[in-house]
């Protein structure tokens, strides 16, 4: 009897166990059982003893029904079971950046209410089922960075609410489905890059009027001509067609007009503007009208009469008109002469105190007599009438003169191809950094004066301030604020003879990253001329008392060129044909010098800087991106891989392609900051956007700074 009671109780408990979890819970438990590895225990609270799965990690319910399963970046290793298709009200499935493999089960597409299916960054393979067209409410389909293959199902065009379609970095083949442009009319983002799509680009793709950002069709096998209808896309859309098999002339209309050649490279058959290869006359469309104005040799056209014959040209001005012009010129010159004579007699006559050199003021500019009838506002320039052999202050706070500067204690901070830098300590304790541009050289004083005074007007907490300058025939000096904690290069890597290196924590690096961005935003958008730095690298980012960054050496190359006898930035660049053969050379990082890393300086230059003469702000963005990579990895811009070398940008790209963990690329000094992984990855993504090979696809410094501000705020 006791045994029977025990059996009944056991049966009761078993029935209670079976009845406790609903059907959707069992479907998710089937999913859990298909996962072989869960190193972070992300599914540890998925228990069959619960009444429903609504409290489980990654599961969201509405009215006790599962509407979302979101388990990204948890290193889950397994496959997708068909049971997930039984979640009839499932709206969102997000399994990005895990280690899932196998096919996409066709049963999953029975959840016809799906609005977003995000599976990027896994190892899924096989073809996309044709039943994808059943998902009438689908808005986001992101299958990027997997191993999907086969052609894109024809039924995809039935997903008329689709806004985001990202299939990049897979093995898709075949042409795009018929009706691609007329069916997916709601598309806002389209990325098909790095696949094997072939055939022609659909002419109806120009109907996708909701597209935004970049339409990326690059690195495929699309052939034929570029349909002119692509120009009908919104003009702000950037169309990336690089590295395909496209041929013929590039249409010049709408969104295709005024694009640089970088959007079309890697298509040997393309011709016409903006490429340098002209179209031959036998190429279809070679003589098609272009949006670029064409001026014939006889432009402007000669006058024609009503019969189409040339009109007789005018014989020029008459003799009486010429005489009148000459007489009026003579009268004007006389009036100007009388005016200046009057000014001299009233203001300058009898002025005394000329020094032996013949200048109308004493040495140092003291005791100067004004002999100007028309004087500019003193606020316009501080050195308008200062003799060129004086020390010229660039703000009102400069209280020292040339004699004090020359008598002060000076210590060499570093030497470079652009002169010597000294640390100068005045008698009152004020410390300055003085750069000597060299001896001799050009006498282009006015040009130098204009340039240096423009730089002297720049005022920002993250820009080194130029306080004064000195010019003479055989001496040119630039006087800056002294920044005490050396360069970012030294802080990251040390320098020869340094006994120990105090590593920078992630919080300090993030502060530096943000400060550099703000300084560049000021240069690019708020400085008087919207400047480009052009030579940004860790050696000319100096660190203040609280490790705040100061961008230095802005405009130095041009000043050195004007001063004469010094190399410019252009001369230090490698020719284009050697840009891909950068070799590492020995480096010595000296504090406060710009050129101590000149052997590595080319690795911070954007690829197009070796081909294009005129600097672009996107050059600075690229350099900034390399600096971010250097701060994240702790490596120099050249990485040793076995017995070979590669630049840091390509090394990082290779690590991403091989899906290496963050720990493999992270600076070992940042291991204590492992809890900041999300933040570090966010900055890494910004860095990779900055070093994009296409300048047009790099963000602006304003966008970068805003993104960093949001990142920091969200983690405070």
XYZ file of C-alpha atoms in Angstrom:
716
model
C 0.000 0.000 0.000
C 2.832 2.382 0.839
C 4.538 1.557 -2.464
C 1.302 2.313 -4.353
C 0.916 5.675 -2.600
C 4.484 6.555 -3.475
C 3.846 5.675 -7.141
C 0.670 7.812 -7.255
C 2.469 10.784 -5.749
C 5.316 10.378 -8.208
C 2.867 10.198 -11.123
C 1.093 13.315 -9.834
C 4.355 15.224 -9.582
C 5.360 14.147 -13.080
C 2.028 15.296 -14.490
C 2.434 18.579 -12.646
C 5.913 18.943 -14.146
C 4.669 18.312 -17.690
C 1.746 20.673 -17.383
C 3.747 23.549 -15.853
C 5.386 24.930 -19.054
C 3.401 26.116 -22.074
C 4.038 25.161 -25.702
C 6.132 28.224 -26.523
C 8.378 27.391 -23.586
C 8.957 23.909 -24.988
C 9.792 25.387 -28.394
C 12.456 27.545 -26.745
C 13.766 24.598 -24.713
C 14.219 22.814 -28.033
C 16.289 25.810 -29.103
C 18.348 25.544 -25.895
C 18.974 21.853 -26.515
C 20.325 22.660 -30.005
C 23.072 24.779 -28.465
C 26.255 22.867 -27.691
C 28.156 25.675 -25.982
C 26.907 28.521 -23.789
C 30.133 29.778 -22.158
C 28.500 32.776 -20.514
C 25.485 30.883 -19.170
C 23.131 33.105 -21.128
C 20.361 30.476 -21.082
C 20.923 29.320 -17.514
C 17.496 30.474 -16.329
C 15.616 28.753 -19.151
C 13.962 26.173 -16.889
C 11.130 23.764 -17.622
C 9.703 24.353 -14.148
C 8.489 27.843 -15.129
C 4.912 28.407 -16.190
C 5.988 30.331 -19.289
C 9.268 31.607 -20.777
C 8.514 35.306 -20.339
C 11.066 35.759 -17.537
C 13.886 34.017 -19.394
C 17.013 35.853 -20.505
C 16.578 37.378 -23.972
C 12.866 36.615 -24.168
C 10.206 39.326 -24.395
C 6.499 38.627 -24.139
C 3.330 40.522 -24.769
C 0.173 39.205 -23.168
C 2.117 36.078 -22.145
C 3.090 35.335 -25.774
C 6.710 35.407 -27.006
C 7.210 38.338 -29.361
C 11.004 38.677 -29.263
C 14.073 36.473 -28.797
C 17.251 38.543 -28.614
C 20.509 36.893 -27.547
C 23.350 38.755 -29.301
C 27.089 38.418 -28.678
C 26.942 35.532 -26.199
C 29.281 33.085 -28.010
C 26.468 30.556 -28.403
C 27.519 27.576 -30.527
C 24.801 25.496 -32.129
C 22.099 25.441 -34.820
C 18.556 26.726 -35.234
C 15.813 24.139 -34.630
C 12.652 24.074 -36.701
C 10.600 24.387 -33.494
C 11.154 28.166 -33.444
C 8.638 28.431 -36.266
C 5.896 27.468 -33.808
C 6.258 30.830 -32.043
C 3.312 32.138 -33.986
C 3.429 35.759 -32.757
C 7.225 36.096 -32.860
C 8.129 39.552 -34.160
C 11.891 39.832 -33.632
C 14.733 37.290 -33.707
C 18.205 38.670 -33.020
C 21.097 36.197 -32.733
C 23.873 38.428 -34.117
C 27.542 37.814 -33.403
C 27.330 34.262 -32.088
C 28.629 30.972 -33.516
C 25.506 29.463 -35.046
C 25.973 27.186 -38.050
C 23.873 25.132 -40.442
C 20.964 26.099 -42.675
C 18.210 28.577 -42.064
C 15.265 26.218 -41.321
C 12.330 26.766 -43.622
C 10.001 26.102 -40.655
C 11.247 29.321 -39.030
C 9.527 31.256 -41.807
C 6.180 29.902 -40.601
C 6.372 32.667 -38.005
C 4.842 34.958 -40.586
C 4.576 37.905 -38.230
C 8.383 38.351 -38.177
C 9.388 41.997 -38.520
C 13.147 41.649 -38.000
C 15.472 38.710 -38.600
C 19.024 39.615 -37.544
C 21.565 36.801 -37.869
C 24.735 38.631 -38.906
C 28.153 37.590 -37.659
C 27.543 33.809 -37.473
C 28.452 30.814 -39.658
C 25.115 30.022 -41.264
C 25.333 28.430 -44.695
C 23.121 27.102 -47.449
C 20.475 28.916 -49.466
C 17.805 31.272 -48.215
C 14.464 29.411 -48.490
C 12.052 30.647 -51.095
C 9.432 30.858 -48.333
C 11.091 34.132 -47.265
C 8.380 35.800 -49.339
C 5.790 34.717 -46.748
C 7.120 37.309 -44.324
C 4.811 40.115 -45.409
C 5.614 42.215 -42.341
C 9.413 41.837 -42.530
C 11.205 45.172 -42.187
C 14.797 44.141 -41.361
C 16.679 41.220 -42.883
C 20.348 41.171 -41.877
C 22.192 38.003 -42.875
C 25.605 39.651 -43.333
C 28.931 38.059 -42.366
C 27.834 34.439 -42.809
C 28.343 31.750 -45.460
C 24.959 31.808 -47.173
C 25.123 30.814 -50.829
C 22.883 30.299 -53.826
C 20.790 32.974 -55.463
C 18.507 35.427 -53.732
C 14.977 33.938 -53.899
C 12.584 35.529 -56.337
C 9.996 35.713 -53.562
C 12.041 38.343 -51.699
C 10.317 41.020 -53.800
C 7.067 40.143 -52.015
C 8.454 41.583 -48.773
C 7.172 45.009 -49.654
C 7.662 46.432 -46.148
C 11.380 45.589 -46.105
C 13.428 48.626 -45.045
C 16.861 47.083 -44.372
C 18.407 44.390 -46.554
C 21.995 43.558 -45.611
C 23.435 40.462 -47.295
C 27.064 41.602 -47.354
C 30.019 39.268 -46.850
C 28.393 35.994 -47.908
C 28.668 33.758 -50.964
C 25.450 34.687 -52.764
C 25.502 34.135 -56.518
C 23.294 34.743 -59.527
C 21.443 37.858 -60.655
C 19.133 39.933 -58.524
C 15.486 38.842 -58.764
C 13.182 40.325 -61.365
C 11.200 43.228 -59.998
C 13.826 43.974 -57.345
C 13.396 47.725 -57.766
C 9.638 47.736 -58.156
C 8.888 45.285 -55.347
C 11.094 46.530 -52.500
C 9.864 50.093 -52.671
C 10.265 50.667 -48.897
C 14.023 49.911 -48.818
C 16.059 52.455 -46.882
C 19.327 50.484 -46.545
C 20.796 48.130 -49.151
C 24.157 46.384 -48.731
C 25.083 43.528 -51.079
C 28.865 43.975 -50.906
C 31.390 41.129 -50.936
C 29.313 38.450 -52.619
C 29.297 36.896 -56.093
C 26.153 38.454 -57.495
C 26.313 38.641 -61.289
C 24.167 39.712 -64.183
C 23.118 43.277 -64.803
C 22.175 45.822 -62.205
C 18.372 46.026 -62.509
C 17.325 49.161 -64.340
C 14.291 49.446 -62.044
C 16.567 49.921 -59.010
C 16.200 53.643 -59.588
C 12.639 53.294 -58.243
C 13.938 52.761 -54.691
C 13.342 56.366 -53.740
C 13.468 55.720 -49.968
C 17.128 54.619 -49.963
C 19.482 56.472 -47.637
C 23.212 56.495 -46.909
C 25.315 54.131 -49.003
C 23.934 51.679 -51.531
C 26.775 49.174 -51.521
C 27.012 46.878 -54.547
C 30.803 46.635 -54.404
C 32.963 43.514 -54.663
C 30.572 41.448 -56.767
C 30.533 40.321 -60.405
C 27.838 42.654 -61.737
C 28.366 43.185 -65.455
C 27.060 45.267 -68.298
C 26.567 48.993 -68.159
C 25.527 51.168 -65.257
C 21.821 51.897 -65.755
C 21.185 55.602 -66.017
C 18.112 55.071 -63.851
C 20.398 54.812 -60.801
C 20.696 58.563 -61.090
C 17.040 58.741 -60.057
C 17.956 57.657 -56.536
C 17.997 60.448 -53.938
C 20.987 62.718 -54.581
C 22.339 62.252 -51.048
C 22.691 58.512 -51.654
C 26.261 57.324 -52.237
C 26.369 54.439 -54.731
C 29.397 52.186 -54.309
C 30.007 50.169 -57.492
C 33.676 49.364 -56.935
C 35.212 46.068 -57.969
C 32.679 44.597 -60.363
C 32.766 43.860 -64.104
C 30.836 46.935 -65.195
C 31.652 48.536 -68.526
C 30.790 51.481 -70.734
C 30.369 55.176 -69.918
C 29.338 56.314 -66.449
C 25.986 58.127 -66.611
C 26.210 61.680 -65.363
C 22.829 62.407 -63.873
C 21.263 62.751 -60.447
C 22.847 60.598 -57.748
C 25.608 59.503 -60.162
C 26.687 63.043 -60.936
C 29.726 64.700 -59.374
C 30.905 61.489 -57.761
C 34.623 60.983 -57.398
C 36.395 58.110 -59.149
C 36.542 56.116 -55.904
C 32.931 54.994 -56.396
C 33.829 53.248 -59.677
C 37.354 51.855 -59.332
C 37.928 48.158 -59.959
C 35.817 48.129 -63.131
C 38.364 48.127 -65.984
C 35.635 48.426 -68.602
C 34.198 51.709 -67.309
C 35.131 54.951 -69.050
C 34.349 58.624 -69.093
C 34.203 61.134 -66.249
C 35.030 61.055 -63.408
C 37.554 58.401 -64.508
C 40.618 59.430 -66.466
C 40.014 56.833 -69.195
C 37.981 58.436 -72.012
C 35.376 56.459 -73.886
C 36.178 55.560 -77.486
C 33.702 56.690 -80.087
C 32.533 53.130 -80.753
C 31.443 52.586 -77.147
C 27.619 52.749 -76.943
C 26.590 55.873 -75.089
C 30.024 57.435 -75.420
C 28.475 60.486 -77.004
C 25.529 60.600 -74.657
C 24.837 64.027 -73.188
C 26.697 64.643 -69.960
C 25.757 66.852 -67.065
C 29.259 68.320 -67.141
C 29.332 71.485 -69.270
C 31.437 71.114 -72.408
C 33.014 74.254 -73.790
C 34.152 73.985 -77.425
C 37.316 75.676 -78.595
C 35.437 78.674 -79.913
C 33.557 79.283 -76.659
C 32.037 81.826 -76.223
C 30.356 81.466 -79.621
C 30.846 84.103 -82.222
C 27.918 86.391 -82.996
C 25.717 85.178 -85.825
C 23.156 87.111 -87.778
C 19.676 85.867 -88.549
C 21.001 83.987 -91.577
C 23.518 82.063 -89.491
C 26.464 83.990 -90.945
C 29.143 85.546 -88.811
C 28.578 89.149 -87.949
C 31.478 91.507 -88.473
C 33.341 91.953 -85.249
C 33.503 95.367 -83.654
C 36.620 97.356 -84.388
C 37.298 98.017 -80.684
C 37.273 101.326 -78.826
C 37.294 104.582 -80.696
C 40.220 106.997 -80.453
C 38.146 109.468 -78.444
C 37.270 106.770 -75.878
C 40.931 105.803 -75.473
C 41.944 109.448 -74.953
C 39.214 109.891 -72.335
C 40.417 106.820 -70.406
C 44.030 108.023 -70.389
C 43.091 111.515 -69.201
C 40.911 110.164 -66.377
C 43.759 107.862 -65.248
C 46.193 110.784 -65.088
C 43.750 112.884 -63.057
C 43.151 110.011 -60.633
C 46.877 109.477 -60.081
C 47.408 113.177 -59.403
C 44.608 113.240 -56.829
C 46.065 110.248 -54.972
C 49.515 111.884 -54.990
C 48.140 115.142 -53.580
C 46.286 113.235 -50.852
C 49.398 111.389 -49.646
C 51.457 114.586 -49.833
C 48.929 116.275 -47.565
C 49.046 113.387 -45.103
C 52.823 113.467 -44.951
C 53.029 117.218 -44.368
C 50.415 117.164 -41.590
C 51.367 113.997 -39.712
C 54.898 112.862 -40.515
C 56.762 116.110 -41.200
C 59.416 116.807 -38.669
C 59.189 113.385 -37.055
C 62.457 112.490 -35.391
C 64.029 109.475 -33.780
C 64.969 107.400 -36.766
C 67.456 104.762 -35.819
C 70.570 104.032 -37.776
C 68.817 101.490 -39.917
C 66.481 104.162 -41.221
C 63.278 102.888 -39.621
C 60.957 105.429 -38.068
C 60.981 103.843 -34.577
C 63.399 102.623 -32.012
C 64.593 99.034 -31.692
C 61.866 96.813 -30.412
C 59.191 99.075 -31.806
C 59.313 101.548 -28.896
C 58.908 105.269 -29.564
C 57.294 104.551 -32.916
C 55.749 107.477 -34.870
C 52.574 106.803 -36.852
C 52.728 108.034 -40.469
C 49.480 106.576 -41.691
C 46.439 108.565 -42.734
C 44.323 105.419 -43.045
C 44.876 103.027 -40.197
C 43.175 99.680 -39.800
C 41.420 98.798 -36.598
C 44.081 97.507 -34.197
C 41.969 94.428 -33.553
C 42.450 93.280 -37.143
C 46.101 92.382 -36.684
C 48.573 92.801 -33.878
C 51.608 93.199 -36.102
C 50.357 95.377 -38.929
C 53.078 97.980 -38.464
C 55.645 96.071 -36.439
C 59.092 95.911 -37.977
C 59.959 92.431 -39.189
C 63.019 92.107 -36.929
C 60.919 92.304 -33.746
C 59.325 89.567 -31.682
C 55.682 89.744 -32.765
C 53.065 88.871 -30.102
C 49.880 87.215 -31.354
C 47.744 87.994 -28.300
C 47.633 90.629 -25.601
C 48.801 88.236 -22.863
C 52.360 88.060 -24.183
C 54.366 90.103 -21.636
C 57.931 89.155 -22.622
C 60.150 90.594 -25.332
C 62.918 89.254 -27.527
C 65.699 90.101 -25.080
C 64.003 88.133 -22.296
C 63.520 85.198 -24.629
C 67.144 85.141 -25.750
C 68.482 85.396 -22.188
C 66.279 82.571 -20.844
C 67.445 79.045 -20.019
C 66.860 76.720 -22.960
C 66.882 72.938 -23.266
C 66.674 70.970 -26.492
C 63.504 68.885 -26.628
C 64.059 67.406 -30.047
C 65.450 67.817 -33.536
C 63.695 67.149 -36.816
C 63.708 68.028 -40.483
C 61.703 71.117 -39.579
C 64.117 72.636 -37.094
C 64.933 72.278 -33.419
C 62.456 72.557 -30.539
C 63.563 74.094 -27.240
C 62.025 74.237 -23.812
C 62.576 77.821 -22.680
C 62.135 78.979 -19.065
C 61.943 82.755 -18.566
C 63.173 84.530 -15.440
C 59.626 84.833 -14.090
C 59.165 81.055 -14.402
C 57.002 81.106 -17.532
C 57.779 78.043 -19.667
C 57.480 78.113 -23.451
C 58.224 75.836 -26.387
C 60.231 77.541 -29.120
C 60.659 76.055 -32.558
C 63.549 77.299 -34.638
C 62.725 76.958 -38.314
C 66.321 77.321 -39.498
C 68.722 79.845 -40.903
C 68.754 81.668 -44.197
C 66.165 81.065 -46.849
C 63.467 83.056 -48.530
C 62.513 86.626 -47.818
C 58.760 85.984 -48.166
C 57.997 87.869 -44.958
C 54.526 89.127 -45.874
C 53.384 85.647 -46.858
C 54.836 84.217 -43.657
C 53.210 86.987 -41.626
C 49.770 86.331 -43.111
C 50.004 82.592 -42.499
C 51.379 82.748 -38.965
C 48.865 85.353 -37.820
C 45.986 83.252 -39.128
C 47.300 80.300 -37.100
C 47.815 82.566 -34.095
C 44.092 83.367 -34.024
C 43.144 79.739 -33.363
C 41.998 79.287 -29.774
C 40.735 75.938 -28.495
C 41.509 73.857 -25.385
C 42.664 70.969 -27.586
C 44.860 72.987 -29.965
C 48.377 74.118 -28.979
C 48.377 77.929 -28.933
C 50.918 79.881 -30.990
C 51.764 82.934 -28.854
C 54.340 84.855 -30.871
C 56.855 84.642 -33.687
C 60.132 86.169 -34.775
C 61.431 86.677 -38.310
C 64.774 87.858 -39.557
C 66.917 87.054 -42.563
C 68.793 84.307 -40.737
C 66.417 83.327 -37.922
C 62.760 82.315 -37.717
C 61.170 81.353 -34.397
C 57.693 80.139 -33.429
C 56.777 80.497 -29.736
C 54.099 78.150 -28.347
C 52.598 77.272 -25.002
C 54.664 74.525 -23.392
C 52.742 71.272 -22.899
C 54.371 69.352 -20.028
C 53.573 65.642 -20.475
C 55.165 64.984 -23.844
C 53.581 63.315 -26.834
C 50.949 60.622 -27.156
C 53.536 58.494 -28.997
C 55.791 58.516 -25.933
C 52.865 57.826 -23.590
C 51.870 54.774 -25.640
C 55.225 53.305 -26.585
C 57.895 55.013 -24.482
C 61.134 56.231 -26.011
C 64.771 55.137 -26.078
C 66.287 55.335 -22.620
C 62.960 55.434 -20.797
C 63.320 53.181 -17.749
C 59.645 52.451 -17.196
C 56.379 53.182 -18.939
C 53.227 54.091 -17.046
C 50.428 52.557 -19.129
C 47.406 54.649 -20.008
C 44.119 53.301 -18.657
C 41.118 53.065 -20.949
C 39.423 56.007 -19.243
C 42.472 58.194 -19.943
C 42.671 56.962 -23.531
C 38.997 57.718 -24.027
C 39.552 61.231 -22.687
C 42.398 61.707 -25.162
C 40.353 60.249 -28.019
C 37.491 62.622 -27.299
C 39.765 65.661 -26.930
C 41.551 65.048 -30.238
C 38.178 64.776 -31.959
C 37.009 68.087 -30.498
C 40.223 69.807 -31.562
C 39.824 68.542 -35.134
C 36.151 69.551 -35.223
C 37.263 73.070 -34.325
C 39.912 73.096 -37.081
C 37.533 71.671 -39.686
C 34.375 73.625 -38.960
C 34.928 76.587 -36.644
C 38.373 77.931 -37.528
C 38.347 80.959 -39.862
C 39.411 78.978 -42.930
C 38.090 75.501 -42.061
C 41.603 74.126 -41.969
C 43.043 70.685 -42.656
C 45.872 69.529 -40.381
C 47.319 67.182 -42.984
C 49.996 65.529 -40.831
C 48.180 64.177 -37.771
C 50.027 61.487 -35.788
C 50.721 60.623 -32.124
C 53.972 62.587 -32.105
C 52.182 65.884 -32.636
C 49.471 65.224 -30.073
C 50.821 66.610 -26.802
C 49.462 65.816 -23.341
C 48.828 68.456 -20.686
C 48.925 68.385 -16.866
C 45.734 66.315 -16.640
C 46.530 64.267 -19.764
C 44.232 66.423 -21.859
C 45.342 66.282 -25.523
C 46.586 69.248 -27.547
C 46.920 68.943 -31.327
C 50.193 70.606 -32.314
C 52.248 71.514 -35.384
C 49.223 72.647 -37.337
C 50.354 74.520 -40.472
C 54.002 73.847 -39.712
C 54.837 72.365 -43.107
C 53.647 75.451 -44.962
C 55.429 77.832 -42.582
C 58.668 75.894 -42.986
C 58.266 76.014 -46.746
C 57.746 79.777 -46.733
C 60.697 80.279 -44.377
C 62.831 78.402 -46.884
C 65.209 75.492 -46.754
C 62.888 73.114 -44.887
C 61.003 70.094 -46.181
C 57.288 70.376 -46.727
C 54.696 67.752 -46.040
C 54.434 67.066 -49.729
C 58.110 66.296 -50.104
C 57.994 63.819 -47.253
C 55.243 61.794 -48.866
C 56.125 58.690 -50.788
C 55.199 58.530 -54.475
C 51.944 56.786 -55.297
C 53.559 53.740 -56.824
C 55.343 53.073 -53.542
C 52.382 53.713 -51.292
C 51.608 50.024 -51.053
C 55.233 49.111 -50.314
C 55.600 50.897 -47.023
C 58.508 49.560 -45.059
C 59.101 49.901 -41.363
C 62.183 51.864 -40.397
C 63.825 52.690 -37.092
C 61.959 55.131 -34.900
C 63.027 57.446 -32.126
C 60.218 59.314 -30.398
C 61.366 62.693 -29.081
C 59.037 64.803 -27.000
C 57.328 67.684 -28.752
C 58.858 67.035 -32.178
C 56.781 66.571 -35.265
C 59.161 64.555 -37.307
C 60.646 62.108 -34.835
C 58.324 59.487 -36.260
C 58.745 60.604 -39.843
C 59.793 57.108 -40.831
C 56.352 55.897 -39.792
C 54.486 59.094 -40.658
C 53.318 57.825 -44.035
C 51.290 55.083 -42.337
C 48.977 57.747 -40.908
C 48.364 59.228 -44.366
C 45.139 58.400 -46.185
C 45.621 56.266 -49.328
C 44.494 59.084 -51.599
C 47.067 61.460 -50.075
C 49.735 59.776 -52.200
C 47.859 60.619 -55.394
C 46.051 63.909 -54.730
C 47.849 67.180 -54.110
C 45.111 69.189 -52.408
C 44.584 68.096 -48.780
C 41.110 67.089 -47.629
C 39.562 67.006 -44.173
C 38.955 63.303 -44.797
C 42.759 62.897 -44.682
C 42.631 63.947 -41.045
C 39.747 61.535 -40.424
C 41.844 58.657 -41.748
C 44.853 59.676 -39.629
C 42.583 59.918 -36.591
C 41.302 56.401 -37.280
C 44.845 54.994 -37.362
C 45.570 56.720 -34.042
C 42.452 55.122 -32.521
C 43.617 51.695 -33.704
C 47.029 52.384 -32.187
C 45.459 53.319 -28.849
C 43.234 50.222 -28.818
C 45.907 47.730 -29.850
C 48.989 49.345 -28.311
C 50.829 48.590 -31.553
C 52.789 50.882 -33.852
C 51.408 51.492 -37.358
C 53.504 48.570 -38.636
C 52.664 45.081 -37.375
C 55.024 42.106 -37.645
C 53.225 38.968 -38.808
C 55.758 36.147 -38.778
C 58.627 37.213 -40.979
C 56.557 39.778 -42.866
C 55.102 43.166 -42.053
C 51.784 44.845 -42.730
C 50.301 48.158 -41.777
C 48.031 48.338 -38.755
C 44.862 49.045 -40.742
C 45.183 45.929 -42.896
C 46.147 43.841 -39.884
C 42.976 44.852 -38.039
C 40.896 44.169 -41.147
C 42.440 40.709 -41.357
C 41.673 40.027 -37.686
C 38.040 41.032 -38.245
C 37.748 38.797 -41.299
C 39.159 35.898 -39.294
C 36.727 36.729 -36.463
C 39.471 36.833 -33.874
C 38.359 37.680 -30.324
C 38.952 41.174 -29.008
C 41.565 39.860 -26.580
C 43.817 38.950 -29.517
C 44.065 42.557 -30.710
C 43.682 44.499 -27.475
C 46.647 46.261 -25.881
C 47.753 43.985 -22.978
C 47.838 47.062 -20.758
C 44.041 47.296 -21.184
C 43.329 43.851 -19.724
C 42.320 45.422 -16.362
C 39.648 47.337 -18.307
C 37.967 44.187 -19.636
C 34.639 45.401 -18.239
C 34.797 48.220 -20.811
C 34.606 45.784 -23.745
C 31.410 47.284 -25.157
C 32.940 50.750 -25.068
C 36.193 49.585 -26.665
C 34.317 47.791 -29.447
C 32.255 50.923 -30.109
C 35.440 52.973 -30.501
C 36.918 50.244 -32.708
C 33.889 50.520 -35.004
C 34.414 54.280 -35.214
C 38.075 53.691 -36.056
C 37.195 51.260 -38.855
C 34.757 53.774 -40.327
C 37.512 56.411 -40.247
C 40.005 54.276 -42.172
C 37.604 53.304 -44.951
C 39.443 53.298 -48.269
C 36.812 55.580 -49.789
C 37.039 59.191 -48.479
C 33.356 59.763 -49.171
C 32.413 56.960 -46.790
C 34.437 58.226 -43.874
C 32.411 60.159 -41.292
C 33.086 63.793 -40.544
C 34.892 64.743 -37.357
C 31.674 66.343 -36.082
C 29.819 63.039 -36.432
C 32.688 61.213 -34.755
C 32.758 63.641 -31.838
C 28.979 63.403 -31.422
C 29.163 59.594 -31.442
C 31.873 59.659 -28.767
C 29.809 62.029 -26.637
C 26.822 59.693 -26.839
C 29.024 56.738 -26.025
C 30.458 58.392 -22.936
C 27.095 59.698 -21.749
C 25.502 56.269 -22.149
C 28.211 54.703 -20.010
C 28.350 57.306 -17.241
